[in-house]
Amino acid sequence: MKAKGPIMLLITAFLWGMAFVAQSQAADAVQPFTFNASRNFVGVLFLTLVIYARGRMGQDVPASKQVSAVSKTPCLGSYSRRMLLVGGAACGIVLCASSYLQQLGITAYPADAAASGRSGFVTATYMIMVAVFAIFAGKKAHPIVFVAVAVAMVGMYLLCAPNGFDNIYWGDVLVLVSAVGYALHIIVIDRYTHIDGVRLSRVQLLVAGSVSLVCALMFEHPEPSQVMAALLPILYAGIFSDGVAYTLQIVAQQTTDPTVAAILMSLESVFAALGGWVILGEQLGAVELCGCALVFVAVMMAQVPDFMENARKKSLEFKG
């Protein structure tokens, strides 16, 4: 079923978008490392139950002892325990840093800043960053990528600095830096798409949660009462954003065209703004909305070169 991957990614985008609402609600009650540690461990527990259920149904794909850990041509579903642990650790460390910066940024927004919507669109710039990183990796850049970067910069200015650079929210800066981390996360995941998505997601969440817990104990003062005050956002973020969405992302990327995947995942920014408006009553100004629109257009433009290349390859395969 060709639509299976895109449908999973659309659900992923929706769940991630709504997670910005949960994160905004939790920001008033619990500190970033404590929030991320809690949500990650909830996600680990959820995925452990999923793996158990899959095993009972005979659908689990555990690591194989026959696969070489240094295999140069890994195939889907063929991986070793070492591959799983290394890949999960790499994804988890990047995810931990990125999610901390994002949550710290959301916490730093003032009450009237429409944190869910603006952080969603600022985060979405990671899609453009993936294309830019490809240039540094030696990939020839299509002119459209540079146009997309320019459009994104204008959009970011309208969204974050309509009243001048002196009035930029510190939250915008932190969330923008977190977007760099999420771009790296996409790139790292792409190296491990042959590993079972659910098991890889569980390891990455376990690593991210463990690092977050250590940092929370070192730099914050976690209290059970704080966690209980943010219990519903933690459960949503842990089960749906971490447990379900990250797993759907990994699984869907295994069978979905990368360009289609990037476009669908970028819709999380739209869902974040809609969720903030409907659930939290957040409202962005006209100039800020124009900035959001330009950022979204830039994200779409950044995917055009890959779309054209994939279309060309499919055309050649059809002719062949």
PDB file of C-alpha atoms in Angstrom:
ATOM      1  CA  MET A   1       0.000   0.000   0.000  1.00  0.00           C
ATOM      2  CA  LYS A   2       1.821   3.088  -1.307  1.00  0.00           C
ATOM      3  CA  ALA A   3      -0.237   5.497   0.807  1.00  0.00           C
ATOM      4  CA  LYS A   4       0.709   3.803   4.087  1.00  0.00           C
ATOM      5  CA  GLY A   5       3.938   5.768   4.601  1.00  0.00           C
ATOM      6  CA  PRO A   6       2.488   9.207   3.773  1.00  0.00           C
ATOM      7  CA  ILE A   7      -0.546   8.566   5.994  1.00  0.00           C
ATOM      8  CA  MET A   8       1.744   7.651   8.896  1.00  0.00           C
ATOM      9  CA  LEU A   9       3.770  10.826   8.343  1.00  0.00           C
ATOM     10  CA  LEU A  10       0.636  12.973   8.241  1.00  0.00           C
ATOM     11  CA  ILE A  11      -0.422  11.469  11.583  1.00  0.00           C
ATOM     12  CA  THR A  12       3.112  12.115  12.847  1.00  0.00           C
ATOM     13  CA  ALA A  13       2.886  15.779  11.853  1.00  0.00           C
ATOM     14  CA  PHE A  14      -0.465  16.148  13.625  1.00  0.00           C
ATOM     15  CA  LEU A  15       0.794  14.493  16.819  1.00  0.00           C
ATOM     16  CA  TRP A  16       3.950  16.620  16.823  1.00  0.00           C
ATOM     17  CA  GLY A  17       1.933  19.769  16.190  1.00  0.00           C
ATOM     18  CA  MET A  18      -0.329  19.060  19.135  1.00  0.00           C
ATOM     19  CA  ALA A  19       2.761  18.319  21.230  1.00  0.00           C
ATOM     20  CA  PHE A  20       3.683  22.010  21.046  1.00  0.00           C
ATOM     21  CA  VAL A  21       0.418  22.733  22.855  1.00  0.00           C
ATOM     22  CA  ALA A  22       1.287  20.154  25.522  1.00  0.00           C
ATOM     23  CA  GLN A  23       4.785  21.582  25.873  1.00  0.00           C
ATOM     24  CA  SER A  24       3.434  25.096  26.272  1.00  0.00           C
ATOM     25  CA  GLN A  25       1.075  23.933  29.014  1.00  0.00           C
ATOM     26  CA  ALA A  26       3.853  22.027  30.805  1.00  0.00           C
ATOM     27  CA  ALA A  27       6.284  24.950  30.668  1.00  0.00           C
ATOM     28  CA  ASP A  28       4.472  26.699  33.526  1.00  0.00           C
ATOM     29  CA  ALA A  29       4.722  23.710  35.861  1.00  0.00           C
ATOM     30  CA  VAL A  30       7.929  21.786  35.240  1.00  0.00           C
ATOM     31  CA  GLN A  31      11.500  22.567  34.106  1.00  0.00           C
ATOM     32  CA  PRO A  32      12.798  21.400  30.690  1.00  0.00           C
ATOM     33  CA  PHE A  33      15.095  18.507  31.650  1.00  0.00           C
ATOM     34  CA  THR A  34      12.534  17.151  34.124  1.00  0.00           C
ATOM     35  CA  PHE A  35       9.762  17.384  31.532  1.00  0.00           C
ATOM     36  CA  ASN A  36      11.830  15.662  28.839  1.00  0.00           C
ATOM     37  CA  ALA A  37      13.028  12.904  31.173  1.00  0.00           C
ATOM     38  CA  SER A  38       9.425  12.206  32.231  1.00  0.00           C
ATOM     39  CA  ARG A  39       8.023  12.161  28.704  1.00  0.00           C
ATOM     40  CA  ASN A  40      10.888  10.033  27.363  1.00  0.00           C
ATOM     41  CA  PHE A  41      10.465   7.368  30.035  1.00  0.00           C
ATOM     42  CA  VAL A  42       6.716   7.310  29.432  1.00  0.00           C
ATOM     43  CA  GLY A  43       7.538   6.763  25.757  1.00  0.00           C
ATOM     44  CA  VAL A  44       9.941   3.923  26.634  1.00  0.00           C
ATOM     45  CA  LEU A  45       7.268   2.198  28.716  1.00  0.00           C
ATOM     46  CA  PHE A  46       4.710   2.595  25.944  1.00  0.00           C
ATOM     47  CA  LEU A  47       7.057   1.176  23.303  1.00  0.00           C
ATOM     48  CA  THR A  48       8.012  -1.727  25.562  1.00  0.00           C
ATOM     49  CA  LEU A  49       4.325  -2.665  25.672  1.00  0.00           C
ATOM     50  CA  VAL A  50       4.143  -2.297  21.877  1.00  0.00           C
ATOM     51  CA  ILE A  51       7.172  -4.566  21.388  1.00  0.00           C
ATOM     52  CA  TYR A  52       5.658  -7.141  23.757  1.00  0.00           C
ATOM     53  CA  ALA A  53       2.357  -7.059  21.864  1.00  0.00           C
ATOM     54  CA  ARG A  54       4.145  -7.408  18.513  1.00  0.00           C
ATOM     55  CA  GLY A  55       6.067 -10.383  19.869  1.00  0.00           C
ATOM     56  CA  ARG A  56       2.826 -12.053  20.927  1.00  0.00           C
ATOM     57  CA  MET A  57       1.499 -11.541  17.388  1.00  0.00           C
ATOM     58  CA  GLY A  58       4.736 -12.743  15.784  1.00  0.00           C
ATOM     59  CA  GLN A  59       5.439  -9.357  14.204  1.00  0.00           C
ATOM     60  CA  ASP A  60       8.478  -8.281  16.222  1.00  0.00           C
ATOM     61  CA  VAL A  61      11.818  -7.826  14.410  1.00  0.00           C
ATOM     62  CA  PRO A  62      14.575  -8.330  17.000  1.00  0.00           C
ATOM     63  CA  ALA A  63      18.282  -7.975  16.284  1.00  0.00           C
ATOM     64  CA  SER A  64      19.866 -10.887  14.455  1.00  0.00           C
ATOM     65  CA  LYS A  65      23.028 -12.582  15.666  1.00  0.00           C
ATOM     66  CA  GLN A  66      23.905 -13.486  12.085  1.00  0.00           C
ATOM     67  CA  VAL A  67      24.230  -9.893  10.871  1.00  0.00           C
ATOM     68  CA  SER A  68      27.662  -8.313  10.917  1.00  0.00           C
ATOM     69  CA  ALA A  69      27.845  -5.101  12.910  1.00  0.00           C
ATOM     70  CA  VAL A  70      30.042  -3.633  10.192  1.00  0.00           C
ATOM     71  CA  SER A  71      27.922  -4.705   7.250  1.00  0.00           C
ATOM     72  CA  LYS A  72      28.359  -2.261   4.407  1.00  0.00           C
ATOM     73  CA  THR A  73      25.080  -3.170   2.744  1.00  0.00           C
ATOM     74  CA  PRO A  74      22.450  -3.437   5.497  1.00  0.00           C
ATOM     75  CA  CYS A  75      18.943  -4.280   4.362  1.00  0.00           C
ATOM     76  CA  LEU A  76      15.609  -3.481   5.925  1.00  0.00           C
ATOM     77  CA  GLY A  77      14.993  -5.611   9.014  1.00  0.00           C
ATOM     78  CA  SER A  78      18.570  -6.965   9.032  1.00  0.00           C
ATOM     79  CA  TYR A  79      20.593  -5.544  11.892  1.00  0.00           C
ATOM     80  CA  SER A  80      22.693  -6.552  14.858  1.00  0.00           C
ATOM     81  CA  ARG A  81      22.271  -5.665  18.516  1.00  0.00           C
ATOM     82  CA  ARG A  82      25.340  -3.454  18.253  1.00  0.00           C
ATOM     83  CA  MET A  83      23.791  -1.559  15.324  1.00  0.00           C
ATOM     84  CA  LEU A  84      20.640  -1.042  17.378  1.00  0.00           C
ATOM     85  CA  LEU A  85      22.510   0.268  20.420  1.00  0.00           C
ATOM     86  CA  VAL A  86      24.872   2.516  18.452  1.00  0.00           C
ATOM     87  CA  GLY A  87      22.086   3.895  16.273  1.00  0.00           C
ATOM     88  CA  GLY A  88      19.750   4.394  19.223  1.00  0.00           C
ATOM     89  CA  ALA A  89      22.454   6.120  21.247  1.00  0.00           C
ATOM     90  CA  ALA A  90      23.339   8.462  18.379  1.00  0.00           C
ATOM     91  CA  CYS A  91      19.697   9.363  17.747  1.00  0.00           C
ATOM     92  CA  GLY A  92      18.997   9.681  21.477  1.00  0.00           C
ATOM     93  CA  ILE A  93      21.845  12.079  22.210  1.00  0.00           C
ATOM     94  CA  VAL A  94      20.890  14.372  19.332  1.00  0.00           C
ATOM     95  CA  LEU A  95      17.223  14.163  20.302  1.00  0.00           C
ATOM     96  CA  CYS A  96      18.016  14.962  23.953  1.00  0.00           C
ATOM     97  CA  ALA A  97      19.917  18.140  23.082  1.00  0.00           C
ATOM     98  CA  SER A  98      17.346  19.269  20.524  1.00  0.00           C
ATOM     99  CA  SER A  99      14.279  18.663  22.689  1.00  0.00           C
ATOM    100  CA  TYR A 100      15.910  20.389  25.673  1.00  0.00           C
ATOM    101  CA  LEU A 101      16.666  23.534  23.687  1.00  0.00           C
ATOM    102  CA  GLN A 102      13.166  23.515  22.235  1.00  0.00           C
ATOM    103  CA  GLN A 103      11.487  23.117  25.632  1.00  0.00           C
ATOM    104  CA  LEU A 104      13.777  25.727  27.171  1.00  0.00           C
ATOM    105  CA  GLY A 105      12.798  28.110  24.380  1.00  0.00           C
ATOM    106  CA  ILE A 106       9.087  27.467  24.887  1.00  0.00           C
ATOM    107  CA  THR A 107       9.551  28.079  28.611  1.00  0.00           C
ATOM    108  CA  ALA A 108      11.322  31.378  27.875  1.00  0.00           C
ATOM    109  CA  TYR A 109       8.437  32.882  25.867  1.00  0.00           C
ATOM    110  CA  PRO A 110       6.315  35.519  27.599  1.00  0.00           C
ATOM    111  CA  ALA A 111       2.676  34.680  28.248  1.00  0.00           C
ATOM    112  CA  ASP A 112       1.358  36.653  25.251  1.00  0.00           C
ATOM    113  CA  ALA A 113       3.800  35.293  22.655  1.00  0.00           C
ATOM    114  CA  ALA A 114       1.622  32.498  21.146  1.00  0.00           C
ATOM    115  CA  ALA A 115       4.371  30.049  22.015  1.00  0.00           C
ATOM    116  CA  SER A 116       2.826  26.969  20.364  1.00  0.00           C
ATOM    117  CA  GLY A 117       2.370  28.483  16.922  1.00  0.00           C
ATOM    118  CA  ARG A 118       5.576  30.493  16.674  1.00  0.00           C
ATOM    119  CA  SER A 119       7.773  27.712  18.072  1.00  0.00           C
ATOM    120  CA  GLY A 120       6.161  25.300  15.615  1.00  0.00           C
ATOM    121  CA  PHE A 121       7.075  27.425  12.620  1.00  0.00           C
ATOM    122  CA  VAL A 122      10.559  28.255  13.912  1.00  0.00           C
ATOM    123  CA  THR A 123      11.170  24.540  14.445  1.00  0.00           C
ATOM    124  CA  ALA A 124       9.961  23.789  10.894  1.00  0.00           C
ATOM    125  CA  THR A 125      13.042  25.528   9.509  1.00  0.00           C
ATOM    126  CA  TYR A 126      14.947  22.316  10.224  1.00  0.00           C
ATOM    127  CA  MET A 127      13.622  21.064   6.879  1.00  0.00           C
ATOM    128  CA  ILE A 128      15.509  23.837   5.104  1.00  0.00           C
ATOM    129  CA  MET A 129      18.575  23.153   7.212  1.00  0.00           C
ATOM    130  CA  VAL A 130      18.596  19.523   6.037  1.00  0.00           C
ATOM    131  CA  ALA A 131      18.878  20.778   2.456  1.00  0.00           C
ATOM    132  CA  VAL A 132      21.630  23.231   3.435  1.00  0.00           C
ATOM    133  CA  PHE A 133      23.566  20.526   5.300  1.00  0.00           C
ATOM    134  CA  ALA A 134      23.449  18.417   2.131  1.00  0.00           C
ATOM    135  CA  ILE A 135      25.392  21.199   0.387  1.00  0.00           C
ATOM    136  CA  PHE A 136      28.129  21.070   3.024  1.00  0.00           C
ATOM    137  CA  ALA A 137      28.213  17.305   2.569  1.00  0.00           C
ATOM    138  CA  GLY A 138      29.230  17.832  -1.045  1.00  0.00           C
ATOM    139  CA  LYS A 139      25.855  17.648  -2.764  1.00  0.00           C
ATOM    140  CA  LYS A 140      25.436  20.090  -5.639  1.00  0.00           C
ATOM    141  CA  ALA A 141      22.934  22.756  -4.677  1.00  0.00           C
ATOM    142  CA  HIS A 142      19.963  23.649  -6.841  1.00  0.00           C
ATOM    143  CA  PRO A 143      19.357  27.430  -7.104  1.00  0.00           C
ATOM    144  CA  ILE A 144      15.906  26.924  -5.586  1.00  0.00           C
ATOM    145  CA  VAL A 145      17.538  25.959  -2.277  1.00  0.00           C
ATOM    146  CA  PHE A 146      19.203  29.377  -2.045  1.00  0.00           C
ATOM    147  CA  VAL A 147      15.904  31.076  -2.890  1.00  0.00           C
ATOM    148  CA  ALA A 148      14.230  29.006  -0.158  1.00  0.00           C
ATOM    149  CA  VAL A 149      16.853  30.121   2.355  1.00  0.00           C
ATOM    150  CA  ALA A 150      16.274  33.761   1.407  1.00  0.00           C
ATOM    151  CA  VAL A 151      12.492  33.407   1.691  1.00  0.00           C
ATOM    152  CA  ALA A 152      12.895  31.662   5.060  1.00  0.00           C
ATOM    153  CA  MET A 153      15.090  34.488   6.349  1.00  0.00           C
ATOM    154  CA  VAL A 154      12.444  37.057   5.388  1.00  0.00           C
ATOM    155  CA  GLY A 155       9.756  34.916   6.992  1.00  0.00           C
ATOM    156  CA  MET A 156      11.786  34.505  10.173  1.00  0.00           C
ATOM    157  CA  TYR A 157      12.316  38.262  10.324  1.00  0.00           C
ATOM    158  CA  LEU A 158       8.584  38.935  10.048  1.00  0.00           C
ATOM    159  CA  LEU A 159       7.780  36.230  12.587  1.00  0.00           C
ATOM    160  CA  CYS A 160      10.501  36.928  15.153  1.00  0.00           C
ATOM    161  CA  ALA A 161      11.628  40.514  14.646  1.00  0.00           C
ATOM    162  CA  PRO A 162       8.735  42.629  13.289  1.00  0.00           C
ATOM    163  CA  ASN A 163       9.663  45.323  15.829  1.00  0.00           C
ATOM    164  CA  GLY A 164      13.412  45.133  15.241  1.00  0.00           C
ATOM    165  CA  PHE A 165      16.189  42.791  16.298  1.00  0.00           C
ATOM    166  CA  ASP A 166      16.316  44.340  19.769  1.00  0.00           C
ATOM    167  CA  ASN A 167      12.875  42.881  20.474  1.00  0.00           C
ATOM    168  CA  ILE A 168      13.505  39.273  19.428  1.00  0.00           C
ATOM    169  CA  TYR A 169      12.294  36.776  22.003  1.00  0.00           C
ATOM    170  CA  TRP A 170      15.047  34.700  23.582  1.00  0.00           C
ATOM    171  CA  GLY A 171      12.664  31.775  23.104  1.00  0.00           C
ATOM    172  CA  ASP A 172      12.846  32.208  19.317  1.00  0.00           C
ATOM    173  CA  VAL A 173      16.642  32.007  19.428  1.00  0.00           C
ATOM    174  CA  LEU A 174      16.636  28.833  21.506  1.00  0.00           C
ATOM    175  CA  VAL A 175      13.983  27.138  19.364  1.00  0.00           C
ATOM    176  CA  LEU A 176      15.910  28.077  16.206  1.00  0.00           C
ATOM    177  CA  VAL A 177      19.043  26.443  17.607  1.00  0.00           C
ATOM    178  CA  SER A 178      16.969  23.377  18.472  1.00  0.00           C
ATOM    179  CA  ALA A 179      15.884  23.249  14.824  1.00  0.00           C
ATOM    180  CA  VAL A 180      19.544  22.718  13.892  1.00  0.00           C
ATOM    181  CA  GLY A 181      19.515  19.708  16.204  1.00  0.00           C
ATOM    182  CA  TYR A 182      16.340  18.310  14.662  1.00  0.00           C
ATOM    183  CA  ALA A 183      17.904  18.642  11.207  1.00  0.00           C
ATOM    184  CA  LEU A 184      20.852  16.570  12.436  1.00  0.00           C
ATOM    185  CA  HIS A 185      18.371  14.099  13.940  1.00  0.00           C
ATOM    186  CA  ILE A 186      16.782  13.551  10.520  1.00  0.00           C
ATOM    187  CA  ILE A 187      20.219  12.957   8.999  1.00  0.00           C
ATOM    188  CA  VAL A 188      21.250  10.524  11.741  1.00  0.00           C
ATOM    189  CA  ILE A 189      17.998   8.552  11.479  1.00  0.00           C
ATOM    190  CA  ASP A 190      18.547   8.205   7.740  1.00  0.00           C
ATOM    191  CA  ARG A 191      21.701   6.180   8.469  1.00  0.00           C
ATOM    192  CA  TYR A 192      19.743   3.614  10.473  1.00  0.00           C
ATOM    193  CA  THR A 193      16.558   3.093   8.474  1.00  0.00           C
ATOM    194  CA  HIS A 194      17.361  -0.628   8.120  1.00  0.00           C
ATOM    195  CA  ILE A 195      16.827  -1.112  11.876  1.00  0.00           C
ATOM    196  CA  ASP A 196      13.403  -1.964  13.253  1.00  0.00           C
ATOM    197  CA  GLY A 197      11.753   1.411  13.855  1.00  0.00           C
ATOM    198  CA  VAL A 198      10.007   0.586  17.133  1.00  0.00           C
ATOM    199  CA  ARG A 199      13.097  -0.884  18.762  1.00  0.00           C
ATOM    200  CA  LEU A 200      15.314   1.962  17.516  1.00  0.00           C
ATOM    201  CA  SER A 201      12.820   4.500  18.838  1.00  0.00           C
ATOM    202  CA  ARG A 202      12.753   2.804  22.246  1.00  0.00           C
ATOM    203  CA  VAL A 203      16.546   2.906  22.559  1.00  0.00           C
ATOM    204  CA  GLN A 204      16.755   6.542  21.479  1.00  0.00           C
ATOM    205  CA  LEU A 205      14.094   7.524  24.034  1.00  0.00           C
ATOM    206  CA  LEU A 206      15.842   5.523  26.769  1.00  0.00           C
ATOM    207  CA  VAL A 207      19.123   7.315  26.022  1.00  0.00           C
ATOM    208  CA  ALA A 208      17.477  10.737  25.766  1.00  0.00           C
ATOM    209  CA  GLY A 209      15.498  10.161  28.967  1.00  0.00           C
ATOM    210  CA  SER A 210      18.527   8.928  30.906  1.00  0.00           C
ATOM    211  CA  VAL A 211      20.668  11.900  29.889  1.00  0.00           C
ATOM    212  CA  SER A 212      17.787  14.279  30.677  1.00  0.00           C
ATOM    213  CA  LEU A 213      17.298  12.695  34.108  1.00  0.00           C
ATOM    214  CA  VAL A 214      20.976  13.072  35.001  1.00  0.00           C
ATOM    215  CA  CYS A 215      20.912  16.707  33.866  1.00  0.00           C
ATOM    216  CA  ALA A 216      17.674  17.342  35.781  1.00  0.00           C
ATOM    217  CA  LEU A 217      19.237  16.044  38.991  1.00  0.00           C
ATOM    218  CA  MET A 218      22.353  18.131  38.385  1.00  0.00           C
ATOM    219  CA  PHE A 219      20.884  21.426  37.191  1.00  0.00           C
ATOM    220  CA  GLU A 220      17.234  21.474  38.239  1.00  0.00           C
ATOM    221  CA  HIS A 221      15.248  20.682  41.349  1.00  0.00           C
ATOM    222  CA  PRO A 222      12.649  18.128  40.208  1.00  0.00           C
ATOM    223  CA  GLU A 223       9.728  17.663  42.568  1.00  0.00           C
ATOM    224  CA  PRO A 224       6.970  15.026  42.303  1.00  0.00           C
ATOM    225  CA  SER A 225       4.405  17.790  42.678  1.00  0.00           C
ATOM    226  CA  GLN A 226       5.759  19.523  39.566  1.00  0.00           C
ATOM    227  CA  VAL A 227       5.517  16.332  37.548  1.00  0.00           C
ATOM    228  CA  MET A 228       1.962  15.725  38.756  1.00  0.00           C
ATOM    229  CA  ALA A 229       0.996  19.288  37.825  1.00  0.00           C
ATOM    230  CA  ALA A 230       2.125  18.617  34.261  1.00  0.00           C
ATOM    231  CA  LEU A 231       0.992  14.977  34.154  1.00  0.00           C
ATOM    232  CA  LEU A 232      -1.434  15.260  31.231  1.00  0.00           C
ATOM    233  CA  PRO A 233       1.041  17.110  28.950  1.00  0.00           C
ATOM    234  CA  ILE A 234       3.750  14.607  29.949  1.00  0.00           C
ATOM    235  CA  LEU A 235       1.509  11.652  29.132  1.00  0.00           C
ATOM    236  CA  TYR A 236       0.525  13.153  25.781  1.00  0.00           C
ATOM    237  CA  ALA A 237       4.108  14.009  24.850  1.00  0.00           C
ATOM    238  CA  GLY A 238       5.399  10.641  26.075  1.00  0.00           C
ATOM    239  CA  ILE A 239       2.782   8.389  24.492  1.00  0.00           C
ATOM    240  CA  PHE A 240       1.757  10.223  21.333  1.00  0.00           C
ATOM    241  CA  SER A 241       4.710  12.457  20.437  1.00  0.00           C
ATOM    242  CA  ASP A 242       7.569  10.249  21.643  1.00  0.00           C
ATOM    243  CA  GLY A 243       6.058   6.774  21.602  1.00  0.00           C
ATOM    244  CA  VAL A 244       3.812   6.923  18.551  1.00  0.00           C
ATOM    245  CA  ALA A 245       5.048   9.795  16.376  1.00  0.00           C
ATOM    246  CA  TYR A 246       8.804   9.181  16.491  1.00  0.00           C
ATOM    247  CA  THR A 247       8.183   5.518  15.750  1.00  0.00           C
ATOM    248  CA  LEU A 248       5.881   6.346  12.840  1.00  0.00           C
ATOM    249  CA  GLN A 249       8.550   8.717  11.535  1.00  0.00           C
ATOM    250  CA  ILE A 250      11.249   6.049  11.589  1.00  0.00           C
ATOM    251  CA  VAL A 251       9.000   3.354  10.109  1.00  0.00           C
ATOM    252  CA  ALA A 252       7.547   5.639   7.415  1.00  0.00           C
ATOM    253  CA  GLN A 253      10.953   6.965   6.336  1.00  0.00           C
ATOM    254  CA  GLN A 254      11.893   3.395   5.417  1.00  0.00           C
ATOM    255  CA  THR A 255       9.361   3.257   2.576  1.00  0.00           C
ATOM    256  CA  THR A 256       8.454   6.870   1.750  1.00  0.00           C
ATOM    257  CA  ASP A 257      10.098   9.178  -0.740  1.00  0.00           C
ATOM    258  CA  PRO A 258      12.325  11.547   1.311  1.00  0.00           C
ATOM    259  CA  THR A 259      10.846  14.640  -0.335  1.00  0.00           C
ATOM    260  CA  VAL A 260       7.275  13.566   0.381  1.00  0.00           C
ATOM    261  CA  ALA A 261       8.297  12.714   3.944  1.00  0.00           C
ATOM    262  CA  ALA A 262       9.842  16.139   4.502  1.00  0.00           C
ATOM    263  CA  ILE A 263       6.805  17.973   3.138  1.00  0.00           C
ATOM    264  CA  LEU A 264       4.346  15.998   5.255  1.00  0.00           C
ATOM    265  CA  MET A 265       6.401  16.327   8.445  1.00  0.00           C
ATOM    266  CA  SER A 266       6.667  20.087   7.932  1.00  0.00           C
ATOM    267  CA  LEU A 267       2.889  20.300   8.409  1.00  0.00           C
ATOM    268  CA  GLU A 268       3.511  19.988  12.151  1.00  0.00           C
ATOM    269  CA  SER A 269       4.002  23.771  12.180  1.00  0.00           C
ATOM    270  CA  VAL A 270       0.507  24.315  10.798  1.00  0.00           C
ATOM    271  CA  PHE A 271      -1.008  21.883  13.297  1.00  0.00           C
ATOM    272  CA  ALA A 272       0.923  23.590  16.112  1.00  0.00           C
ATOM    273  CA  ALA A 273      -0.519  26.991  15.200  1.00  0.00           C
ATOM    274  CA  LEU A 274      -4.027  25.581  14.844  1.00  0.00           C
ATOM    275  CA  GLY A 275      -3.735  23.722  18.141  1.00  0.00           C
ATOM    276  CA  GLY A 276      -2.486  26.821  19.940  1.00  0.00           C
ATOM    277  CA  TRP A 277      -5.346  28.858  18.511  1.00  0.00           C
ATOM    278  CA  VAL A 278      -8.138  26.326  19.173  1.00  0.00           C
ATOM    279  CA  ILE A 279      -6.984  24.887  22.516  1.00  0.00           C
ATOM    280  CA  LEU A 280      -4.996  27.710  24.125  1.00  0.00           C
ATOM    281  CA  GLY A 281      -6.594  30.717  22.458  1.00  0.00           C
ATOM    282  CA  GLU A 282      -3.222  31.918  21.116  1.00  0.00           C
ATOM    283  CA  GLN A 283      -3.254  34.533  18.372  1.00  0.00           C
ATOM    284  CA  LEU A 284      -0.452  35.674  16.095  1.00  0.00           C
ATOM    285  CA  GLY A 285      -0.457  39.175  14.628  1.00  0.00           C
ATOM    286  CA  ALA A 286      -0.907  39.830  10.900  1.00  0.00           C
ATOM    287  CA  VAL A 287       2.815  40.412  10.332  1.00  0.00           C
ATOM    288  CA  GLU A 288       3.709  37.290  12.284  1.00  0.00           C
ATOM    289  CA  LEU A 289       1.218  35.251  10.250  1.00  0.00           C
ATOM    290  CA  CYS A 290       2.834  36.525   7.051  1.00  0.00           C
ATOM    291  CA  GLY A 291       6.157  35.367   8.454  1.00  0.00           C
ATOM    292  CA  CYS A 292       4.693  31.925   9.185  1.00  0.00           C
ATOM    293  CA  ALA A 293       3.369  31.705   5.633  1.00  0.00           C
ATOM    294  CA  LEU A 294       6.771  32.601   4.150  1.00  0.00           C
ATOM    295  CA  VAL A 295       8.545  30.048   6.347  1.00  0.00           C
ATOM    296  CA  PHE A 296       6.105  27.380   5.213  1.00  0.00           C
ATOM    297  CA  VAL A 297       6.579  28.347   1.546  1.00  0.00           C
ATOM    298  CA  ALA A 298      10.355  28.208   2.023  1.00  0.00           C
ATOM    299  CA  VAL A 299      10.102  24.717   3.514  1.00  0.00           C
ATOM    300  CA  MET A 300       8.093  23.581   0.487  1.00  0.00           C
ATOM    301  CA  MET A 301      10.564  25.190  -1.922  1.00  0.00           C
ATOM    302  CA  ALA A 302      13.517  23.457  -0.274  1.00  0.00           C
ATOM    303  CA  GLN A 303      12.002  20.096  -1.215  1.00  0.00           C
ATOM    304  CA  VAL A 304      11.575  20.932  -4.925  1.00  0.00           C
ATOM    305  CA  PRO A 305      15.094  19.852  -6.063  1.00  0.00           C
ATOM    306  CA  ASP A 306      14.725  16.408  -4.480  1.00  0.00           C
ATOM    307  CA  PHE A 307      11.233  16.111  -5.911  1.00  0.00           C
ATOM    308  CA  MET A 308      12.530  16.909  -9.404  1.00  0.00           C
ATOM    309  CA  GLU A 309      15.436  14.478  -9.058  1.00  0.00           C
ATOM    310  CA  ASN A 310      13.206  11.660  -7.838  1.00  0.00           C
ATOM    311  CA  ALA A 311      10.758  12.313 -10.680  1.00  0.00           C
ATOM    312  CA  ARG A 312      13.625  12.165 -13.175  1.00  0.00           C
ATOM    313  CA  LYS A 313      14.871   8.852 -11.777  1.00  0.00           C
ATOM    314  CA  LYS A 314      11.394   7.335 -11.864  1.00  0.00           C
ATOM    315  CA  SER A 315      10.997   8.501 -15.463  1.00  0.00           C
ATOM    316  CA  LEU A 316      14.258   6.816 -16.443  1.00  0.00           C
ATOM    317  CA  GLU A 317      13.248   3.619 -14.650  1.00  0.00           C
ATOM    318  CA  PHE A 318       9.900   3.653 -16.474  1.00  0.00           C
ATOM    319  CA  LYS A 319      11.593   4.115 -19.840  1.00  0.00           C
ATOM    320  CA  GLY A 320      14.098   1.384 -18.998  1.00  0.00           C
TER     321      GLY A 320
END
